[in-house]
Each structure stands twice: as C-alpha cells, then as structure tokens.
mmCIF file of C-alpha atoms and ligand atoms in Angstrom:
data_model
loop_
_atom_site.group_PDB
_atom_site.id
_atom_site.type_symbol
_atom_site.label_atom_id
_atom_site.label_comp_id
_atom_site.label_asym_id
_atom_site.label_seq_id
_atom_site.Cartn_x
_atom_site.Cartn_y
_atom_site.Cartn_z
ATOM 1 C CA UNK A 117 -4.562 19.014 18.460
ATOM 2 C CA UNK A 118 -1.540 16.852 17.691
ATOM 3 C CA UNK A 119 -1.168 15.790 14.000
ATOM 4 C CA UNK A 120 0.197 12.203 13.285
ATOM 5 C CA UNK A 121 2.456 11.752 10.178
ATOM 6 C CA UNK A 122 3.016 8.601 9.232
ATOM 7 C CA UNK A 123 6.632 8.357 6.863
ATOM 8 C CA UNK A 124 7.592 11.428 8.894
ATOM 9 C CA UNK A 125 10.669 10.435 8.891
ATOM 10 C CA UNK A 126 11.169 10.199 5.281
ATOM 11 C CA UNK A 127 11.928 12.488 2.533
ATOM 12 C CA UNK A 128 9.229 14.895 2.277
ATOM 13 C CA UNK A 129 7.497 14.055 5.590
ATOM 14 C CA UNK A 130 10.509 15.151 7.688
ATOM 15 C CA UNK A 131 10.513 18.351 5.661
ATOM 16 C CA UNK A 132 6.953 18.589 6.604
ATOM 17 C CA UNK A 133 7.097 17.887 10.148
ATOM 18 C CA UNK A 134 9.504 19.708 10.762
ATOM 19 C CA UNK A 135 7.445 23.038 8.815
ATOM 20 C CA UNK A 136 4.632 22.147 11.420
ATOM 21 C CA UNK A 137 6.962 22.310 14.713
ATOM 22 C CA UNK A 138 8.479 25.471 13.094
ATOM 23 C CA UNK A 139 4.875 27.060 13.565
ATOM 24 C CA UNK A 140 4.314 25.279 17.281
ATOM 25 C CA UNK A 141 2.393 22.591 16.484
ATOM 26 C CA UNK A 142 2.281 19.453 18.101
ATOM 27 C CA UNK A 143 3.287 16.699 16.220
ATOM 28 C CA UNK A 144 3.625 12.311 16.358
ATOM 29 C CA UNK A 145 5.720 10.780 14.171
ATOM 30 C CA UNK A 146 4.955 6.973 12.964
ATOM 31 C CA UNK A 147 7.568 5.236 10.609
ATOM 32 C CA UNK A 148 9.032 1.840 10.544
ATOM 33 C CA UNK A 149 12.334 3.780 9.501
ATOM 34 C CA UNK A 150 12.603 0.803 6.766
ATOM 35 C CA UNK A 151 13.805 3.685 4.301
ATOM 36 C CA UNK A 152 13.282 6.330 7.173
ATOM 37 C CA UNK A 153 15.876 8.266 9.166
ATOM 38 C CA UNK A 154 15.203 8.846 12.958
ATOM 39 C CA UNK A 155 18.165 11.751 12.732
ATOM 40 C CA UNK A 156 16.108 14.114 10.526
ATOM 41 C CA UNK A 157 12.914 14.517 12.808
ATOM 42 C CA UNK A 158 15.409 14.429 16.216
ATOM 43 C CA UNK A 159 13.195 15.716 19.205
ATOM 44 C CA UNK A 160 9.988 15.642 17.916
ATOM 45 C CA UNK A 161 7.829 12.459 19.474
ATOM 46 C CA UNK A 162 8.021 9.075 17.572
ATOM 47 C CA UNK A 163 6.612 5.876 17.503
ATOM 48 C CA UNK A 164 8.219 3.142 15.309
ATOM 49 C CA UNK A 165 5.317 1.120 14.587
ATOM 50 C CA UNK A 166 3.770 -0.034 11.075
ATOM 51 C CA UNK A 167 0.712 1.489 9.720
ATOM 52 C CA UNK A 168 -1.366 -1.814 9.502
ATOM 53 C CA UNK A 169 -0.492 -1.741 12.774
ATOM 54 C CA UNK A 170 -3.735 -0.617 14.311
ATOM 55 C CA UNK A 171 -2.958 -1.369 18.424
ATOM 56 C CA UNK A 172 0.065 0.738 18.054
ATOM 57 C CA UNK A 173 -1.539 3.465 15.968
ATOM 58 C CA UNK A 174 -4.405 3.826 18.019
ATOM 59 C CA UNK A 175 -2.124 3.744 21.255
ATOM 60 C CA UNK A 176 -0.606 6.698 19.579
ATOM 61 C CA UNK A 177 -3.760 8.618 18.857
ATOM 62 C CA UNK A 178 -4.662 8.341 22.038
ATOM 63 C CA UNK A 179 -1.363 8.937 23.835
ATOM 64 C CA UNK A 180 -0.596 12.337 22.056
ATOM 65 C CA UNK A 181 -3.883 13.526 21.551
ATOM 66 C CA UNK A 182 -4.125 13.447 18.537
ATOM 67 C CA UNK A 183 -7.029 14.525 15.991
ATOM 68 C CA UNK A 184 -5.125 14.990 12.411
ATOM 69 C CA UNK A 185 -3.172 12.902 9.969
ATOM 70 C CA UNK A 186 -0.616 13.316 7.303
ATOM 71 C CA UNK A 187 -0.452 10.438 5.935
ATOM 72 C CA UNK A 188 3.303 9.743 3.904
ATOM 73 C CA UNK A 189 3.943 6.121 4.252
ATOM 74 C CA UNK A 190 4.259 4.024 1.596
ATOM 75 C CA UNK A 191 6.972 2.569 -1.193
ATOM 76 C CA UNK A 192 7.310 4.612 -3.924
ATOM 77 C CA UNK A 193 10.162 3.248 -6.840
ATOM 78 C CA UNK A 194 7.921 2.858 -9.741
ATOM 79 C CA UNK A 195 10.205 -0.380 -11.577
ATOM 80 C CA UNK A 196 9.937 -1.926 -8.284
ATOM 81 C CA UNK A 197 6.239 -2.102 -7.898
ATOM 82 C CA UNK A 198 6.193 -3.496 -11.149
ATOM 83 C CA UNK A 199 8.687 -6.247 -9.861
ATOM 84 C CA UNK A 200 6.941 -6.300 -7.050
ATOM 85 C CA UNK A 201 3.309 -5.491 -6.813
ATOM 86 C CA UNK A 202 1.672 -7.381 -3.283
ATOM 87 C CA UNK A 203 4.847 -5.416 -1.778
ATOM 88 C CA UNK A 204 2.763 -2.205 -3.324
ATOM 89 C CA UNK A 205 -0.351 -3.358 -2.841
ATOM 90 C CA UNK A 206 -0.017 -4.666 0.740
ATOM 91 C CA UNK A 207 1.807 -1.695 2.470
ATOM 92 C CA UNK A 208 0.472 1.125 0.133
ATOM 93 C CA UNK A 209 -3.284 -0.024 -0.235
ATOM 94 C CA UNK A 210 -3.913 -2.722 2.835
ATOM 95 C CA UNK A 211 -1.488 -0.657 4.857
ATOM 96 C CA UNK A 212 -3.815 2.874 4.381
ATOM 97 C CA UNK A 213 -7.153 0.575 4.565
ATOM 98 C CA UNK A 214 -5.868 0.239 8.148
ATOM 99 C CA UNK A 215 -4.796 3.444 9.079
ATOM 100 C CA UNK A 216 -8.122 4.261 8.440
ATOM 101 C CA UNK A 217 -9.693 2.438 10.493
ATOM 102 C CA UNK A 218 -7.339 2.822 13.165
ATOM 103 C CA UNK A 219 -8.032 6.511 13.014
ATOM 104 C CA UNK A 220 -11.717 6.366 12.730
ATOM 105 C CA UNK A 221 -11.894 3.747 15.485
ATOM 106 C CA UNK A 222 -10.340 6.976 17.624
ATOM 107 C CA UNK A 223 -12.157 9.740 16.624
ATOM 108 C CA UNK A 224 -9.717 11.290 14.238
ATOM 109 C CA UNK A 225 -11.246 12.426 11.308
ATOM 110 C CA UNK A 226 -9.288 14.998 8.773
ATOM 111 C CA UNK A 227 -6.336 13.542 6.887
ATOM 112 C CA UNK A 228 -3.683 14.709 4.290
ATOM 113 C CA UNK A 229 -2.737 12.399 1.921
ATOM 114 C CA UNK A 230 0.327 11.989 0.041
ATOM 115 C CA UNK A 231 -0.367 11.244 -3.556
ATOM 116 C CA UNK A 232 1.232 12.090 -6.903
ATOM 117 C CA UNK A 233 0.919 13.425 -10.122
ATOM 118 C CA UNK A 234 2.078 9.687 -11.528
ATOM 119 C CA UNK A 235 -1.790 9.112 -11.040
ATOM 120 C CA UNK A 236 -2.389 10.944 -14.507
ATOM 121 C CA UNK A 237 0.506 8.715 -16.532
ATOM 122 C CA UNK A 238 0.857 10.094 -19.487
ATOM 123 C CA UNK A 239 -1.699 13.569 -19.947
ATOM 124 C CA UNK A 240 -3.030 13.976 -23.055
ATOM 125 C CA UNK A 241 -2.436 17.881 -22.405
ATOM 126 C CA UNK A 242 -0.729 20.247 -20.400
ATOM 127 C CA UNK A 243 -0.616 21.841 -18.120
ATOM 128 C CA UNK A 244 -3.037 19.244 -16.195
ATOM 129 C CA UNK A 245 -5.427 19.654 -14.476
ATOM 130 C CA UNK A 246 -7.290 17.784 -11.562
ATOM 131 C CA UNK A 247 -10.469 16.504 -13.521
ATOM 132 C CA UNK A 248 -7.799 14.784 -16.078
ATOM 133 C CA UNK A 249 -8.099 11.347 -17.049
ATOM 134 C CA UNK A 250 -6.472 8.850 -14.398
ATOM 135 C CA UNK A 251 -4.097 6.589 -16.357
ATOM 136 C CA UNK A 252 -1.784 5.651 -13.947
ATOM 137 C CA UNK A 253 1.243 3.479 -15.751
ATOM 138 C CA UNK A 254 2.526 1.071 -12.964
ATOM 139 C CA UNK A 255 1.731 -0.713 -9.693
ATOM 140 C CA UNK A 256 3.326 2.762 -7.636
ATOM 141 C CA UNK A 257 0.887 4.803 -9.465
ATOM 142 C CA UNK A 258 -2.241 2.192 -9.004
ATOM 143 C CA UNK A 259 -1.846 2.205 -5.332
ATOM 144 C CA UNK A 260 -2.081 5.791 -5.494
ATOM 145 C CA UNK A 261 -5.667 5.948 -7.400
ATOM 146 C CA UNK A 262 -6.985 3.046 -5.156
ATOM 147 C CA UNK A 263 -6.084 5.533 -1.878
ATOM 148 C CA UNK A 264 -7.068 8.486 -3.389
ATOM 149 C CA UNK A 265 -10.464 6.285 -3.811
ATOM 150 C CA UNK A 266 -10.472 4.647 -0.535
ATOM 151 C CA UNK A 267 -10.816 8.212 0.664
ATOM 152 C CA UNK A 268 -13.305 9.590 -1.529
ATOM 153 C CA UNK A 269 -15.619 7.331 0.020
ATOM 154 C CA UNK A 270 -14.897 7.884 4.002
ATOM 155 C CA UNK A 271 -16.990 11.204 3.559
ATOM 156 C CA UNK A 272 -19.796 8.845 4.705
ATOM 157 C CA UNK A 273 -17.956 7.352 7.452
ATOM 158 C CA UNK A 274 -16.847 10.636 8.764
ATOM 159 C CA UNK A 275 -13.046 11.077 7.658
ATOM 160 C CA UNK A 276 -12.694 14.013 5.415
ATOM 161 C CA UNK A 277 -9.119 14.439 3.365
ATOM 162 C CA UNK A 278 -6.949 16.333 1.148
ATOM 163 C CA UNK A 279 -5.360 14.258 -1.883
ATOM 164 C CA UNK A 280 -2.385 16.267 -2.797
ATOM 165 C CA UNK A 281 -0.643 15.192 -6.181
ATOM 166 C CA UNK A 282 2.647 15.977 -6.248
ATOM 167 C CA UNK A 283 4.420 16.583 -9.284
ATOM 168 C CA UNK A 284 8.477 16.731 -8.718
ATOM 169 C CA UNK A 285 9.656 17.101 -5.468
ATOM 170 C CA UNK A 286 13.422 18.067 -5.088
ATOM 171 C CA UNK A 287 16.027 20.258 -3.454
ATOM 172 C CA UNK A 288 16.532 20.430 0.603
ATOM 173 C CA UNK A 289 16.326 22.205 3.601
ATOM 174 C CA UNK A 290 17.453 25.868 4.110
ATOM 175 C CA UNK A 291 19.683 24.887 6.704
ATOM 176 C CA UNK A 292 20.904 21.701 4.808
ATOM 177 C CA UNK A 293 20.686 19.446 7.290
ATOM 178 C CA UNK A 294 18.353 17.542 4.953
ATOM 179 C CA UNK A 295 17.964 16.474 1.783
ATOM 180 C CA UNK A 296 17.235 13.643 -1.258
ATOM 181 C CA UNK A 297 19.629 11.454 -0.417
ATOM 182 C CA UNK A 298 21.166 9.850 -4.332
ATOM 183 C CA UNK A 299 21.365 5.875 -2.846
ATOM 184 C CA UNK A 300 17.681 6.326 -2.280
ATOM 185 C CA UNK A 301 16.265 7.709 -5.378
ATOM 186 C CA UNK A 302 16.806 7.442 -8.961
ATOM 187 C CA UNK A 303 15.418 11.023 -9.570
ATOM 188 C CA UNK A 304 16.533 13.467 -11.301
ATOM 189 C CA UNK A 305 18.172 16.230 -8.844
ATOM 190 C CA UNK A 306 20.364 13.820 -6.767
ATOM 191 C CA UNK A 307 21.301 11.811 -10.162
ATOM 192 C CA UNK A 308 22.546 15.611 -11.422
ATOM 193 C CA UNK A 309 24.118 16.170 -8.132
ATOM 194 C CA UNK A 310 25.846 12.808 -7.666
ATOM 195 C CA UNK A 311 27.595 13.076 -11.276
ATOM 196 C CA UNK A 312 29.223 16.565 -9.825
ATOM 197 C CA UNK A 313 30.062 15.226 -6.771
ATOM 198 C CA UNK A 314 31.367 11.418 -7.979
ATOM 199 C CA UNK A 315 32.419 12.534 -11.328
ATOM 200 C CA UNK A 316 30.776 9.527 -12.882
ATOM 201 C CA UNK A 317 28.537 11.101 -15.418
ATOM 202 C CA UNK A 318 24.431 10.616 -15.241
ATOM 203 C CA UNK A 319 22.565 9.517 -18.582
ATOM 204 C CA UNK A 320 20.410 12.211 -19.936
ATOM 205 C CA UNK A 321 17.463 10.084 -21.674
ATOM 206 C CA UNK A 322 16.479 11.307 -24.031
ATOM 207 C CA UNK A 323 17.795 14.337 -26.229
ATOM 208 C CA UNK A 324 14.773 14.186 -29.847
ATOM 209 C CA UNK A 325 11.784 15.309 -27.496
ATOM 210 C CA UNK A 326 9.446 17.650 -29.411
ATOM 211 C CA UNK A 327 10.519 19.904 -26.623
ATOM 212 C CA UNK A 328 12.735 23.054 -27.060
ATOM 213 C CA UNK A 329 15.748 21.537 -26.444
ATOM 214 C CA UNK A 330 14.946 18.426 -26.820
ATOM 215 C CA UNK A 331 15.093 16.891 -23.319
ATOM 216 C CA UNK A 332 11.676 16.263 -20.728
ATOM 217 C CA UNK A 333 10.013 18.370 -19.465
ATOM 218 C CA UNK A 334 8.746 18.456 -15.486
ATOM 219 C CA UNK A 335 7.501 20.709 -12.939
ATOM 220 C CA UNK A 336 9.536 20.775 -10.200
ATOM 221 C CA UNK A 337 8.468 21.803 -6.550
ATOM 222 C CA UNK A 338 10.814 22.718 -3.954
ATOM 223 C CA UNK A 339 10.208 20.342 -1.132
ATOM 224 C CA UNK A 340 9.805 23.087 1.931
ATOM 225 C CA UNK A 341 6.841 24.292 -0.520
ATOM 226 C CA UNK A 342 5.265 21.159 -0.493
ATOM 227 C CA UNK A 343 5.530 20.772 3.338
ATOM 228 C CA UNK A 344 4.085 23.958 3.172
ATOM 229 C CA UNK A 345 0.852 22.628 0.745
ATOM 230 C CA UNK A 346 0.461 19.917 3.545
ATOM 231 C CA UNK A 347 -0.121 22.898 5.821
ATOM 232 C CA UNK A 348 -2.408 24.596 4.238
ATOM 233 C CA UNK A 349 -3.772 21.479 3.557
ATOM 234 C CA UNK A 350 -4.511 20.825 7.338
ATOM 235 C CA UNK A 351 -5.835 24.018 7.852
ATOM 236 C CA UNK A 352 -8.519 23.934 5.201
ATOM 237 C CA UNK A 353 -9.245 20.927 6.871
ATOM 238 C CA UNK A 354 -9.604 22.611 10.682
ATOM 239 C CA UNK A 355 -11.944 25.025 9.497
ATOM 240 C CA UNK A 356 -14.422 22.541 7.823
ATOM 241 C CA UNK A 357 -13.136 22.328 4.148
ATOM 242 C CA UNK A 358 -14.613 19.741 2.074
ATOM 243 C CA UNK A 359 -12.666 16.824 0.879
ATOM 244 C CA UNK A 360 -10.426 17.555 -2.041
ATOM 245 C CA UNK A 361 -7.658 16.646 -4.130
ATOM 246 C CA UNK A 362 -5.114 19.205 -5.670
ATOM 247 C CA UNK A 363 -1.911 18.987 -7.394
ATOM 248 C CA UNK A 364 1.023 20.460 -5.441
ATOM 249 C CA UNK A 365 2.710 21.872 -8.353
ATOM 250 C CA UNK A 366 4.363 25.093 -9.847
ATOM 251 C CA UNK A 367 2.642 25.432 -13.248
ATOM 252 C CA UNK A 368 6.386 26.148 -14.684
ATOM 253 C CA UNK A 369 7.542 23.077 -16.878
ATOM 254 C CA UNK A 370 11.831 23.075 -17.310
ATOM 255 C CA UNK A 371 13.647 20.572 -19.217
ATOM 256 C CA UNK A 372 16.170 18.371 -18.287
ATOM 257 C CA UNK A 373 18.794 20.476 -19.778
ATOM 258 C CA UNK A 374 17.676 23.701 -17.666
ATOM 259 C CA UNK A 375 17.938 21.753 -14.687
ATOM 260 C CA UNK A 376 21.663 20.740 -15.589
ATOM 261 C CA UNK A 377 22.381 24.612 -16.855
ATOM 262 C CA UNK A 378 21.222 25.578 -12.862
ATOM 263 C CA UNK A 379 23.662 23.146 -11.192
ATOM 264 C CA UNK A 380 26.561 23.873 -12.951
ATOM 265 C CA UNK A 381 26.111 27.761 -11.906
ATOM 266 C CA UNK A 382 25.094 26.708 -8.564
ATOM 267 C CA UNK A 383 28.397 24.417 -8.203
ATOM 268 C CA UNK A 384 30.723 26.316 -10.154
ATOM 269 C CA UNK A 385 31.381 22.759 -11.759
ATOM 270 C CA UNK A 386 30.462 20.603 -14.811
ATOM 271 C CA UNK A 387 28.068 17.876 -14.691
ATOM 272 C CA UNK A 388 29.391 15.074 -15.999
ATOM 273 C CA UNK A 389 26.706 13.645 -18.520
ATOM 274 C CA UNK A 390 25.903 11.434 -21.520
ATOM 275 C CA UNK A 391 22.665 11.445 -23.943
ATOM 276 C CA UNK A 392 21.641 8.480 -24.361
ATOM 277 C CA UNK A 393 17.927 6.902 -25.163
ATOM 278 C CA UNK A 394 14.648 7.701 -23.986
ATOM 279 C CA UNK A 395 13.776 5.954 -20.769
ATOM 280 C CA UNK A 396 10.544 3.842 -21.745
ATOM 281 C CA UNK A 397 7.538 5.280 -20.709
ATOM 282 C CA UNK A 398 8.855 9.214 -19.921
ATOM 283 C CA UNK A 399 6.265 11.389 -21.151
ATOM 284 C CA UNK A 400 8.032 14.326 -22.747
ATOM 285 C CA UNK A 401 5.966 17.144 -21.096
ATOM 286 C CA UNK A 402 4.641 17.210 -17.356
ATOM 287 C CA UNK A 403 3.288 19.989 -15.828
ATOM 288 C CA UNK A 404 1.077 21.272 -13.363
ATOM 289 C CA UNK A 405 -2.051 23.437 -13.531
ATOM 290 C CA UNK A 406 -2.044 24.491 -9.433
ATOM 291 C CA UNK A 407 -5.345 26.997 -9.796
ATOM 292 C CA UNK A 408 -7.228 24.477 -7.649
ATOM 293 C CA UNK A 409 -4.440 24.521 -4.362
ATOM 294 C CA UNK A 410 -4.200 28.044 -4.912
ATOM 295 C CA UNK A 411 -8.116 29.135 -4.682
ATOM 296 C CA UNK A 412 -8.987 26.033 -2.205
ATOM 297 C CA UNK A 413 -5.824 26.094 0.048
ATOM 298 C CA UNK A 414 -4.477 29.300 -0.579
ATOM 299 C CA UNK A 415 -0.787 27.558 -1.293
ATOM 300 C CA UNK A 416 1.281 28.681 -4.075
ATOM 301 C CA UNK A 417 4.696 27.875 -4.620
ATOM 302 C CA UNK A 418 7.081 30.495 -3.256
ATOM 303 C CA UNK A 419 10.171 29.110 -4.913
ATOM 304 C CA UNK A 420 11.847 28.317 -8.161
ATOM 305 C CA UNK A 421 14.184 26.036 -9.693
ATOM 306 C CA UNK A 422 17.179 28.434 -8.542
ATOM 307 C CA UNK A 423 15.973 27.794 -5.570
ATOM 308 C CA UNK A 424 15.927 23.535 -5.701
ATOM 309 C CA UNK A 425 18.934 23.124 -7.190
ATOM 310 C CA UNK A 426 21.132 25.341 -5.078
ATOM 311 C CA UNK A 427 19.492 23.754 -1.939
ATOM 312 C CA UNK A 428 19.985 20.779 -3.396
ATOM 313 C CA UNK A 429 23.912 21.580 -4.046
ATOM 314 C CA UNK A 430 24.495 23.114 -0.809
ATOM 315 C CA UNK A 431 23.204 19.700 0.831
ATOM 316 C CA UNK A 432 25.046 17.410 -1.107
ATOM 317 C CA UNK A 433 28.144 19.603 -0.982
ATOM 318 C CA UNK A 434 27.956 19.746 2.767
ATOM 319 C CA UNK A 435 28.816 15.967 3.203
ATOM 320 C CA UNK A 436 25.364 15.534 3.549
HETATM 321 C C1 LIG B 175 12.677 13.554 -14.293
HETATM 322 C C2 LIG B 175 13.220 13.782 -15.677
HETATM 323 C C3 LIG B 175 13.810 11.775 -16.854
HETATM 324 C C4 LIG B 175 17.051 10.631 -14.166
HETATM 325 C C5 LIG B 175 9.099 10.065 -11.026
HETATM 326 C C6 LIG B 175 7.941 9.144 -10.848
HETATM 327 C C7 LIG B 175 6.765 9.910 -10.333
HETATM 328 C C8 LIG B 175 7.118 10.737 -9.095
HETATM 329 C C9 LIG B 175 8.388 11.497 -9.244
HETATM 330 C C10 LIG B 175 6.475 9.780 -7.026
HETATM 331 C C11 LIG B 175 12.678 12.784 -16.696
HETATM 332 C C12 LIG B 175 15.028 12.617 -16.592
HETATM 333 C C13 LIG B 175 16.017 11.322 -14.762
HETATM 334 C C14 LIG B 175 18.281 10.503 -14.873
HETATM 335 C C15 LIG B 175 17.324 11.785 -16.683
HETATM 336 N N1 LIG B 175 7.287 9.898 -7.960
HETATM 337 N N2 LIG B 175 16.154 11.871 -16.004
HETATM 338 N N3 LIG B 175 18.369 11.087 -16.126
HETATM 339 O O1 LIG B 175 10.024 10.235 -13.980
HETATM 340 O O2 LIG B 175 9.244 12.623 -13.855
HETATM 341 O O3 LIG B 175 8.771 11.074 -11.985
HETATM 342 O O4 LIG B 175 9.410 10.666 -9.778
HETATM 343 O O5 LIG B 175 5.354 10.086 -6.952
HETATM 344 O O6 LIG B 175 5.794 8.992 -10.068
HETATM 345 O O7 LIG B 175 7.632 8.541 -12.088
HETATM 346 O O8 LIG B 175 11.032 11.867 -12.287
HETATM 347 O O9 LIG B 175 13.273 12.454 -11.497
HETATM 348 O O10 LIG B 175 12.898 10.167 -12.537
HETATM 349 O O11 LIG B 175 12.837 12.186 -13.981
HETATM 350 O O12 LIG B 175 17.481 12.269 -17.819
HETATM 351 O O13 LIG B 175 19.242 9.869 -14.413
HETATM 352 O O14 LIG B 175 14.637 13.576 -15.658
HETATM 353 O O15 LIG B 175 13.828 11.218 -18.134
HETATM 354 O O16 LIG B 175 12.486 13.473 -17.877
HETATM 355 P P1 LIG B 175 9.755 11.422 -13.166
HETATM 356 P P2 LIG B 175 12.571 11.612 -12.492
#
C-alpha cells in the first residue's frame, strides 16, 4: 500500500509526504532533486530517478510495493515556460505521459495530481468554480490542462485520479524545519518575508485595482492544508471514488496589502515596500469556490492567513 510521490522532495510534496508518514503510511519518494532537497524528506525511502524514466519508476513500484501516486513533478515559473516552452512541455507533459505508463505497466492505478488554479487564467467571476472556462495564460499553465486531460481519459485504461487545483500555496511547517524558500520562488509570501529579513524592499504591483484597497486579490492556502487535500484525495481514491478534479482552495480572497498588514504583526517589523505598476497579466481578483473538495473529499481548509504568514515568519526567521 505504499504511495509514490514524485517531486516529494519539493515544496509542497515534502509537506505532503511528510503528512502521510505522520499518519503511518508507507511512502517512495522519486525526484531528480534538480530544484529538490533530499534534507526535507530525511528517512523516508527515495529514489533519484526522472519521471520519463520508466525502468527506474517501475523498479520502484515494484520494489516498495507500491499501488498509489502523488504525482508533484514538474517546472512551475510561469515567465520561464514562456522562455522556455519544450523545457515545459517535455518534463511537464512527455514527462507525466510516461509516468503513466510506467504505472499502468505495474498495476498501479489511483493517482493525485498536482495541478493549479493558473488553469482558469483570468475568471470571468469569482469565486470560481470547477466547471469555469479553462483559459490558461502561459506555457506553465498549458501543461497543466494537457495533464489534467491526459488523465481524464485513462478512466478507460484503468487509472483513476484526482486533479487538485491549487490556488496559493504559502507559509511552512509547524515545526519550521520547512518552508518556501525566497531564491526559489518569486511569490508573494517569501518576496514579503525576504524584504523584512534583507531590508531591501519588495515591489507591490499594483496599488488602482478595483479592489478595496486597491492591491490583488488571492486565496491563499496554508501548505500543511494542502498536503492534507492530497490525503483526502488518496483516500477517496482507496474507497472507489470516481475521477475528479477540485480546487484546493479557501474561498477567502485577501489583498496584497492584508498579507503585508499580517507580517508586520507577525515580525514585530516593517516590510520594506514600494508601489509600483501592475505586473502584466495579474488578474485583480482570484479566489476559490472549494464546495466541490469539501462534499467529494471531505477537505476543508483548517487554517487562515494568520496562520501562513506567521509560519512563514517563524521559518524564515529561524535561519531557515
Ligand atoms: C500573488 C499576488 C502579485 C510578488 C502564481 C502563478 C500561479 C500559481 C501560484 C503555480 C499578486 C502580488 C507578488 C511581489 C506583489 N503557481 N505580488 N509583489 O501570480 O497569484 O500565482 O503562483 O501553480 O500559477 O501565476 O502568485 O505569489 O506571484 O502573486 O505585489 O513581489 O502578489 O501581483 O497579486 P500569483 P504570486
């Protein structure tokens, strides 16, 4: 009953695996730990193999037993797929098209997939829901619909799967042992924490939104309640669920400036900022509708932005 997740040993998937062990499950992790870090899934079996590579994946099936996937893998800066795109399309799209097969080839057929809420672009209303348009706005988000695709189909080969969109994943571990590190994303929540800790101040972009205070609006999901979707997710799976896709969200949209308000009470400090312009292509208002992960997973956010942000604080203030 092990479950294989590939990226564990990224951002969200080592928050993830490690939420499995926590409950005594057995888990494989398979990264090329390109962007990964061995240190945050320490002790828990790993295999540093490729996706597309299918003799190494299906050694690992077979070695560890296993008969689930979460499947995390994958580049995800949206300006570099569009500097980029084979990079994109090769490891996201031709990388998956393998995994899948590798899997099927051994038997394994439930699988949690890591999408996102980029797959929407910009909604025409909020919050959104999961029968919304798909308008996805670069390469990143392209891969992402052509997965989520690739798996609609495998009903009729046998794999089922949960799609989960994620809208804004941030903040760290309770124990703050890990985190979003800032050299590795351009996000939000480490930008906000690297101006406190540096000094150098982060751009705001944007400050005429027709939003209440004039800055975007996100939904932002604590990442231990997103390893905790991927649970549920697994579990609706175990007991025969149909395939699905849900957004992994908390239905709560807060601006830019609210985030910055929480992580100067959090630090006790200022965060060094400037407004300047819009970044092109920021839709002013994201936000989830999670009815669907609630009534088909039973998963519902258990934490707020006061939550994120001081987790967020007390990893980066740590030394991380
Ligand atoms: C959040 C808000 C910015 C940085 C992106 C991807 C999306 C998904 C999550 C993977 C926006 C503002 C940000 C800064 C700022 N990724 N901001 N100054 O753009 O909502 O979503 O990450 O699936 O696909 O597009 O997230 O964290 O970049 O921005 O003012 O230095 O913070 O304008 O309103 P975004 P973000």
């Amino acid at each position: 009953m092990t479950v294989l997740v590939t990226g564990g040993a990224g951002y969200i998937g080592s928050h993830t695996v490690r939420a499995l062990v926590a409950q005594g499950r057995d888990v494989v992790v398979l990264d090329t730990l390109e962007l990964g870090d061995r240190s945050r899934v320490d002790g828990v079996p790993f295999v540093k193999a490729d996706i597309a590579d299918g003799r190494a994946v299906e050694r690992a099936v077979r070695r560890h037993g296993v008969t689930s996937a979460i499947h995390f893998a994958a580049y995800k800066a949206v300006g570099e797929s569009m500097e980029q795109p084979l990079r994109y399309w090769s490891n996201n799209v031709a990388g998956s098209v393998a995994l899948v097969r590798s899997l099927l080839a051994t038997g394994v057929d439930r699988m949690v997939f890591s999408s996102s809420a980029a797959v929407y672009g910009t909604p025409e209303r909020v919050p959104v829901t999961e029968d919304a348009p798909l308008r996805p706005e670069s390469v990143y988000a392209d891969t992402k619909v052509a997965i989520e695709r690739l798996l609609a189909t495998c009903g009729a080969v046998g794999l089922r799967s949960v799609s989960l969109r994620y809208f804004n994943a941030a903040g760290a571990s309770d124990d703050a042992s890990i985190g979003e590190d800032w050299d590795a994303s351009q996000n939000l929540v480490p930008r906000v924490m690297k101006a406190i800790v540096t000094g150098e101040p982060m751009q705001v972009f944007g400050g005429d939104y027709p939003t209440p205070d004039g800055t975007c609006v996100r939904d932002y999901i604590h990442v231990l309640d997103l390893a905790e979707a991927h649970v549920a997710a697994l579990d609706h799976l175990a007991s025969g669920g149909a395939t699905v896709t849900c957004n992994v969200g908390t239905g709560i949209g807060t601006s830019v400036a609210q985030v910055i308000d929480l992580a100067e009470q959090a630090s006790g400090r200022r965060v060094p900022r400037t407004v300047g312009p819009r970044r092109p292509g920021d839709p002013s208002a994201v936000y989830a509708d999670p009815t669907m992960a609630r009534t088909l997973l039973g998963w519902t956010a258990r934490r707020d932005l006061r939550d994120i942000v001081a987790s967020a604080w007390r990893w980066h203030s740590s030394g991380r």
